Amino acid sequence: MINKKMQQALNEQINHEIGSAYLYLSMAAYFGSAGFDGMAQWMHMQAHEEYAHAMRFFNHILERDGKVELLALTKPKIKWATPLAVFQDTYKHEKFISSKIHALVELASKEKDHAAGILLQWFVTEQVEEEATASKILQMLERVGDSGNGMFMLDRELGTRTITTGTEEK
Ligand code: OFO
């Protein structure tokens, strides 16, 4: 059985993951209305992945006879000046999520919760990938600058993103 402290912290993390999905959905809406269909697709896939992350915590709590408590969501930002600004926020947000995961790892170790510790190891690795992906797209956008052609190509490339099975919810 999961202890109350860990349960509360994981419930908060469900909120962060669903909050991430909500933010990326908002970014998808921005890209959709600004005519960047490829980036909109990329953000839709990202939102889906975040939902799958939330489900990992959700299932973990239930499997350990805990209680899932869904918390209120904060309204996400809805406007950005440029695609670059969107990915700057994405990168910043992923760094914030990494800090939350690292705090959970420390809590699991303090509480001697080995089961949560194992679950969280997957997230430590995942966050390295999440940050690297956001940073790479950010660099590409910086390189593209004001080039309409470059932006067109990048949008098309990002639009090829599909759902990755490794992050699907169980
Ligand atoms: Fe769940 O990794 Fe992004 O936020």
PDB file of C-alpha atoms and ligand atoms in Angstrom:
ATOM      1  CA  MET A   1       0.000   0.000   0.000  1.00  0.00           C
ATOM      2  CA  ILE A   2       1.196   3.492  -0.854  1.00  0.00           C
ATOM      3  CA  ASN A   3       1.681   5.927   2.048  1.00  0.00           C
ATOM      4  CA  LYS A   4      -0.275   9.176   2.279  1.00  0.00           C
ATOM      5  CA  LYS A   5       2.696  11.477   1.602  1.00  0.00           C
ATOM      6  CA  MET A   6       3.697   9.667  -1.561  1.00  0.00           C
ATOM      7  CA  GLN A   7       0.070   9.364  -2.645  1.00  0.00           C
ATOM      8  CA  GLN A   8      -0.444  13.110  -2.341  1.00  0.00           C
ATOM      9  CA  ALA A   9       2.767  13.879  -4.208  1.00  0.00           C
ATOM     10  CA  LEU A  10       1.834  11.501  -7.047  1.00  0.00           C
ATOM     11  CA  ASN A  11      -1.668  12.979  -7.226  1.00  0.00           C
ATOM     12  CA  GLU A  12      -0.023  16.384  -7.624  1.00  0.00           C
ATOM     13  CA  GLN A  13       2.137  14.952 -10.384  1.00  0.00           C
ATOM     14  CA  ILE A  14      -0.968  13.660 -12.194  1.00  0.00           C
ATOM     15  CA  ASN A  15      -2.119  17.272 -12.124  1.00  0.00           C
ATOM     16  CA  HIS A  16       1.217  18.466 -13.574  1.00  0.00           C
ATOM     17  CA  GLU A  17       1.082  15.889 -16.360  1.00  0.00           C
ATOM     18  CA  ILE A  18      -2.539  16.652 -17.260  1.00  0.00           C
ATOM     19  CA  GLY A  19      -1.611  20.334 -16.938  1.00  0.00           C
ATOM     20  CA  SER A  20       1.173  19.704 -19.460  1.00  0.00           C
ATOM     21  CA  ALA A  21      -1.331  18.063 -21.809  1.00  0.00           C
ATOM     22  CA  TYR A  22      -3.592  21.084 -21.378  1.00  0.00           C
ATOM     23  CA  LEU A  23      -0.762  23.515 -22.126  1.00  0.00           C
ATOM     24  CA  TYR A  24       0.313  21.596 -25.241  1.00  0.00           C
ATOM     25  CA  LEU A  25      -3.280  21.420 -26.415  1.00  0.00           C
ATOM     26  CA  SER A  26      -3.434  25.196 -26.070  1.00  0.00           C
ATOM     27  CA  MET A  27      -0.240  25.432 -28.127  1.00  0.00           C
ATOM     28  CA  ALA A  28      -1.814  23.099 -30.717  1.00  0.00           C
ATOM     29  CA  ALA A  29      -4.778  25.487 -30.918  1.00  0.00           C
ATOM     30  CA  TYR A  30      -2.429  28.458 -31.394  1.00  0.00           C
ATOM     31  CA  PHE A  31      -0.506  26.689 -34.178  1.00  0.00           C
ATOM     32  CA  GLY A  32      -3.740  25.550 -35.798  1.00  0.00           C
ATOM     33  CA  SER A  33      -5.123  29.069 -35.959  1.00  0.00           C
ATOM     34  CA  ALA A  34      -1.789  30.521 -37.112  1.00  0.00           C
ATOM     35  CA  GLY A  35      -1.622  28.105 -40.067  1.00  0.00           C
ATOM     36  CA  PHE A  36       1.205  25.903 -38.789  1.00  0.00           C
ATOM     37  CA  ASP A  37      -0.556  22.576 -39.189  1.00  0.00           C
ATOM     38  CA  GLY A  38       2.584  20.489 -38.728  1.00  0.00           C
ATOM     39  CA  MET A  39       3.455  22.104 -35.412  1.00  0.00           C
ATOM     40  CA  ALA A  40      -0.185  21.758 -34.365  1.00  0.00           C
ATOM     41  CA  GLN A  41       0.063  18.019 -35.071  1.00  0.00           C
ATOM     42  CA  TRP A  42       3.312  17.823 -33.071  1.00  0.00           C
ATOM     43  CA  MET A  43       1.617  19.510 -30.103  1.00  0.00           C
ATOM     44  CA  HIS A  44      -1.407  17.210 -30.323  1.00  0.00           C
ATOM     45  CA  MET A  45       0.938  14.214 -30.125  1.00  0.00           C
ATOM     46  CA  GLN A  46       2.752  15.818 -27.202  1.00  0.00           C
ATOM     47  CA  ALA A  47      -0.547  16.369 -25.376  1.00  0.00           C
ATOM     48  CA  HIS A  48      -1.420  12.723 -25.920  1.00  0.00           C
ATOM     49  CA  GLU A  49       1.958  11.676 -24.524  1.00  0.00           C
ATOM     50  CA  GLU A  50       1.417  13.809 -21.426  1.00  0.00           C
ATOM     51  CA  TYR A  51      -1.950  12.174 -20.839  1.00  0.00           C
ATOM     52  CA  ALA A  52      -0.177   8.795 -21.014  1.00  0.00           C
ATOM     53  CA  HIS A  53       2.332  10.040 -18.414  1.00  0.00           C
ATOM     54  CA  ALA A  54      -0.518  11.004 -16.110  1.00  0.00           C
ATOM     55  CA  MET A  55      -2.026   7.532 -16.547  1.00  0.00           C
ATOM     56  CA  ARG A  56       1.191   5.878 -15.406  1.00  0.00           C
ATOM     57  CA  PHE A  57       0.902   7.679 -12.055  1.00  0.00           C
ATOM     58  CA  PHE A  58      -2.859   7.134 -11.969  1.00  0.00           C
ATOM     59  CA  ASN A  59      -2.479   3.356 -12.438  1.00  0.00           C
ATOM     60  CA  HIS A  60       0.405   3.160  -9.978  1.00  0.00           C
ATOM     61  CA  ILE A  61      -1.664   4.721  -7.184  1.00  0.00           C
ATOM     62  CA  LEU A  62      -4.618   2.419  -7.847  1.00  0.00           C
ATOM     63  CA  GLU A  63      -2.435  -0.692  -8.097  1.00  0.00           C
ATOM     64  CA  ARG A  64      -1.117   0.074  -4.636  1.00  0.00           C
ATOM     65  CA  ASP A  65      -4.552   0.471  -3.052  1.00  0.00           C
ATOM     66  CA  GLY A  66      -4.227   4.231  -2.985  1.00  0.00           C
ATOM     67  CA  LYS A  67      -6.753   6.901  -3.801  1.00  0.00           C
ATOM     68  CA  VAL A  68      -6.540   8.972  -6.962  1.00  0.00           C
ATOM     69  CA  GLU A  69      -7.641  12.535  -6.385  1.00  0.00           C
ATOM     70  CA  LEU A  70      -7.866  14.792  -9.426  1.00  0.00           C
ATOM     71  CA  LEU A  71      -6.997  18.399  -8.668  1.00  0.00           C
ATOM     72  CA  ALA A  72      -8.109  21.617 -10.388  1.00  0.00           C
ATOM     73  CA  LEU A  73      -6.303  22.664 -13.541  1.00  0.00           C
ATOM     74  CA  THR A  74      -4.857  26.111 -14.126  1.00  0.00           C
ATOM     75  CA  LYS A  75      -5.912  27.904 -17.301  1.00  0.00           C
ATOM     76  CA  PRO A  76      -3.005  27.622 -19.753  1.00  0.00           C
ATOM     77  CA  LYS A  77      -1.518  30.480 -21.744  1.00  0.00           C
ATOM     78  CA  ILE A  78      -3.381  30.920 -25.055  1.00  0.00           C
ATOM     79  CA  LYS A  79      -1.327  33.417 -27.062  1.00  0.00           C
ATOM     80  CA  TRP A  80       2.258  33.514 -28.306  1.00  0.00           C
ATOM     81  CA  ALA A  81       4.044  36.001 -30.554  1.00  0.00           C
ATOM     82  CA  THR A  82       5.900  33.422 -32.675  1.00  0.00           C
ATOM     83  CA  PRO A  83       6.503  29.659 -32.986  1.00  0.00           C
ATOM     84  CA  LEU A  84       9.904  30.314 -31.400  1.00  0.00           C
ATOM     85  CA  ALA A  85       8.187  31.762 -28.313  1.00  0.00           C
ATOM     86  CA  VAL A  86       6.020  28.631 -28.091  1.00  0.00           C
ATOM     87  CA  PHE A  87       9.013  26.307 -28.073  1.00  0.00           C
ATOM     88  CA  GLN A  88      10.849  28.536 -25.611  1.00  0.00           C
ATOM     89  CA  ASP A  89       7.906  27.964 -23.270  1.00  0.00           C
ATOM     90  CA  THR A  90       7.899  24.237 -24.068  1.00  0.00           C
ATOM     91  CA  TYR A  91      11.565  23.892 -23.142  1.00  0.00           C
ATOM     92  CA  LYS A  92      11.061  25.926 -19.969  1.00  0.00           C
ATOM     93  CA  HIS A  93       8.045  23.836 -19.033  1.00  0.00           C
ATOM     94  CA  GLU A  94       9.884  20.545 -19.513  1.00  0.00           C
ATOM     95  CA  LYS A  95      12.685  21.781 -17.253  1.00  0.00           C
ATOM     96  CA  PHE A  96      10.029  22.580 -14.632  1.00  0.00           C
ATOM     97  CA  ILE A  97       8.550  19.068 -14.983  1.00  0.00           C
ATOM     98  CA  SER A  98      12.032  17.539 -14.637  1.00  0.00           C
ATOM     99  CA  SER A  99      12.478  19.413 -11.358  1.00  0.00           C
ATOM    100  CA  LYS A 100       9.164  17.938 -10.134  1.00  0.00           C
ATOM    101  CA  ILE A 101      10.246  14.410 -11.089  1.00  0.00           C
ATOM    102  CA  HIS A 102      13.578  14.860  -9.318  1.00  0.00           C
ATOM    103  CA  ALA A 103      11.785  16.045  -6.163  1.00  0.00           C
ATOM    104  CA  LEU A 104       9.602  12.922  -6.330  1.00  0.00           C
ATOM    105  CA  VAL A 105      12.683  10.708  -6.638  1.00  0.00           C
ATOM    106  CA  GLU A 106      14.049  12.309  -3.486  1.00  0.00           C
ATOM    107  CA  LEU A 107      10.754  11.851  -1.658  1.00  0.00           C
ATOM    108  CA  ALA A 108      10.504   8.184  -2.694  1.00  0.00           C
ATOM    109  CA  SER A 109      13.995   7.616  -1.363  1.00  0.00           C
ATOM    110  CA  LYS A 110      13.231   9.432   1.912  1.00  0.00           C
ATOM    111  CA  GLU A 111      10.015   7.429   2.342  1.00  0.00           C
ATOM    112  CA  LYS A 112      11.813   4.194   1.346  1.00  0.00           C
ATOM    113  CA  ASP A 113       9.151   3.699  -1.316  1.00  0.00           C
ATOM    114  CA  HIS A 114      11.022   1.400  -3.693  1.00  0.00           C
ATOM    115  CA  ALA A 115       8.004   0.753  -5.930  1.00  0.00           C
ATOM    116  CA  ALA A 116       7.529   4.468  -6.604  1.00  0.00           C
ATOM    117  CA  GLY A 117      11.299   4.745  -7.029  1.00  0.00           C
ATOM    118  CA  ILE A 118      11.233   2.241  -9.890  1.00  0.00           C
ATOM    119  CA  LEU A 119       8.306   3.984 -11.573  1.00  0.00           C
ATOM    120  CA  LEU A 120      10.123   7.296 -11.267  1.00  0.00           C
ATOM    121  CA  GLN A 121      13.312   5.994 -12.877  1.00  0.00           C
ATOM    122  CA  TRP A 122      11.377   5.709 -16.135  1.00  0.00           C
ATOM    123  CA  PHE A 123      10.388   9.363 -15.792  1.00  0.00           C
ATOM    124  CA  VAL A 124      13.952  10.507 -15.089  1.00  0.00           C
ATOM    125  CA  THR A 125      15.014   9.015 -18.434  1.00  0.00           C
ATOM    126  CA  GLU A 126      11.896  10.322 -20.167  1.00  0.00           C
ATOM    127  CA  GLN A 127      12.582  13.876 -18.985  1.00  0.00           C
ATOM    128  CA  VAL A 128      16.101  13.790 -20.423  1.00  0.00           C
ATOM    129  CA  GLU A 129      14.468  12.967 -23.766  1.00  0.00           C
ATOM    130  CA  GLU A 130      11.695  15.563 -23.344  1.00  0.00           C
ATOM    131  CA  GLU A 131      14.174  18.354 -22.656  1.00  0.00           C
ATOM    132  CA  ALA A 132      16.489  17.260 -25.479  1.00  0.00           C
ATOM    133  CA  THR A 133      13.620  17.201 -27.996  1.00  0.00           C
ATOM    134  CA  ALA A 134      12.326  20.650 -27.010  1.00  0.00           C
ATOM    135  CA  SER A 135      15.840  22.088 -27.057  1.00  0.00           C
ATOM    136  CA  LYS A 136      16.547  20.619 -30.494  1.00  0.00           C
ATOM    137  CA  ILE A 137      13.382  22.105 -32.024  1.00  0.00           C
ATOM    138  CA  LEU A 138      14.202  25.424 -30.387  1.00  0.00           C
ATOM    139  CA  GLN A 139      17.653  25.397 -31.992  1.00  0.00           C
ATOM    140  CA  MET A 140      16.147  24.597 -35.381  1.00  0.00           C
ATOM    141  CA  LEU A 141      13.703  27.497 -35.046  1.00  0.00           C
ATOM    142  CA  GLU A 142      16.532  29.838 -34.090  1.00  0.00           C
ATOM    143  CA  ARG A 143      18.473  28.708 -37.144  1.00  0.00           C
ATOM    144  CA  VAL A 144      15.476  29.120 -39.452  1.00  0.00           C
ATOM    145  CA  GLY A 145      14.895  32.702 -38.206  1.00  0.00           C
ATOM    146  CA  ASP A 146      12.666  34.666 -40.557  1.00  0.00           C
ATOM    147  CA  SER A 147      13.033  32.334 -43.512  1.00  0.00           C
ATOM    148  CA  GLY A 148       9.541  31.481 -44.781  1.00  0.00           C
ATOM    149  CA  ASN A 149      10.903  28.523 -46.690  1.00  0.00           C
ATOM    150  CA  GLY A 150      12.774  27.178 -43.673  1.00  0.00           C
ATOM    151  CA  MET A 151       9.676  27.556 -41.520  1.00  0.00           C
ATOM    152  CA  PHE A 152       7.589  25.747 -44.134  1.00  0.00           C
ATOM    153  CA  MET A 153      10.047  22.811 -44.190  1.00  0.00           C
ATOM    154  CA  LEU A 154      10.268  22.622 -40.393  1.00  0.00           C
ATOM    155  CA  ASP A 155       6.500  22.730 -40.032  1.00  0.00           C
ATOM    156  CA  ARG A 156       6.216  19.890 -42.508  1.00  0.00           C
ATOM    157  CA  GLU A 157       8.843  17.838 -40.686  1.00  0.00           C
ATOM    158  CA  LEU A 158       7.238  18.301 -37.267  1.00  0.00           C
ATOM    159  CA  GLY A 159       3.905  17.285 -38.768  1.00  0.00           C
ATOM    160  CA  THR A 160       5.234  13.772 -39.381  1.00  0.00           C
ATOM    161  CA  ARG A 161       5.256  13.029 -35.649  1.00  0.00           C
ATOM    162  CA  THR A 162       3.083  10.087 -34.678  1.00  0.00           C
ATOM    163  CA  ILE A 163       2.265   8.486 -31.340  1.00  0.00           C
ATOM    164  CA  THR A 164       5.133   6.554 -29.782  1.00  0.00           C
ATOM    165  CA  THR A 165       4.048   3.259 -28.266  1.00  0.00           C
ATOM    166  CA  GLY A 166       6.675   3.372 -25.488  1.00  0.00           C
ATOM    167  CA  THR A 167       4.791   6.123 -23.731  1.00  0.00           C
ATOM    168  CA  GLU A 168       1.295   4.737 -24.145  1.00  0.00           C
ATOM    169  CA  GLU A 169      -0.738   4.326 -20.997  1.00  0.00           C
ATOM    170  CA  LYS A 170      -1.210   0.793 -19.752  1.00  0.00           C
TER     171      LYS A 170
HETATM  172 FE1  OFO B   1       5.362  14.476 -18.915  1.00  0.00          FE
HETATM  173  O1  OFO B   1       6.835  15.073 -19.792  1.00  0.00           O
HETATM  174 FE2  OFO B   1       6.474  16.625 -20.636  1.00  0.00          FE
HETATM  175  O2  OFO B   1       5.719  17.587 -19.364  1.00  0.00           O
END
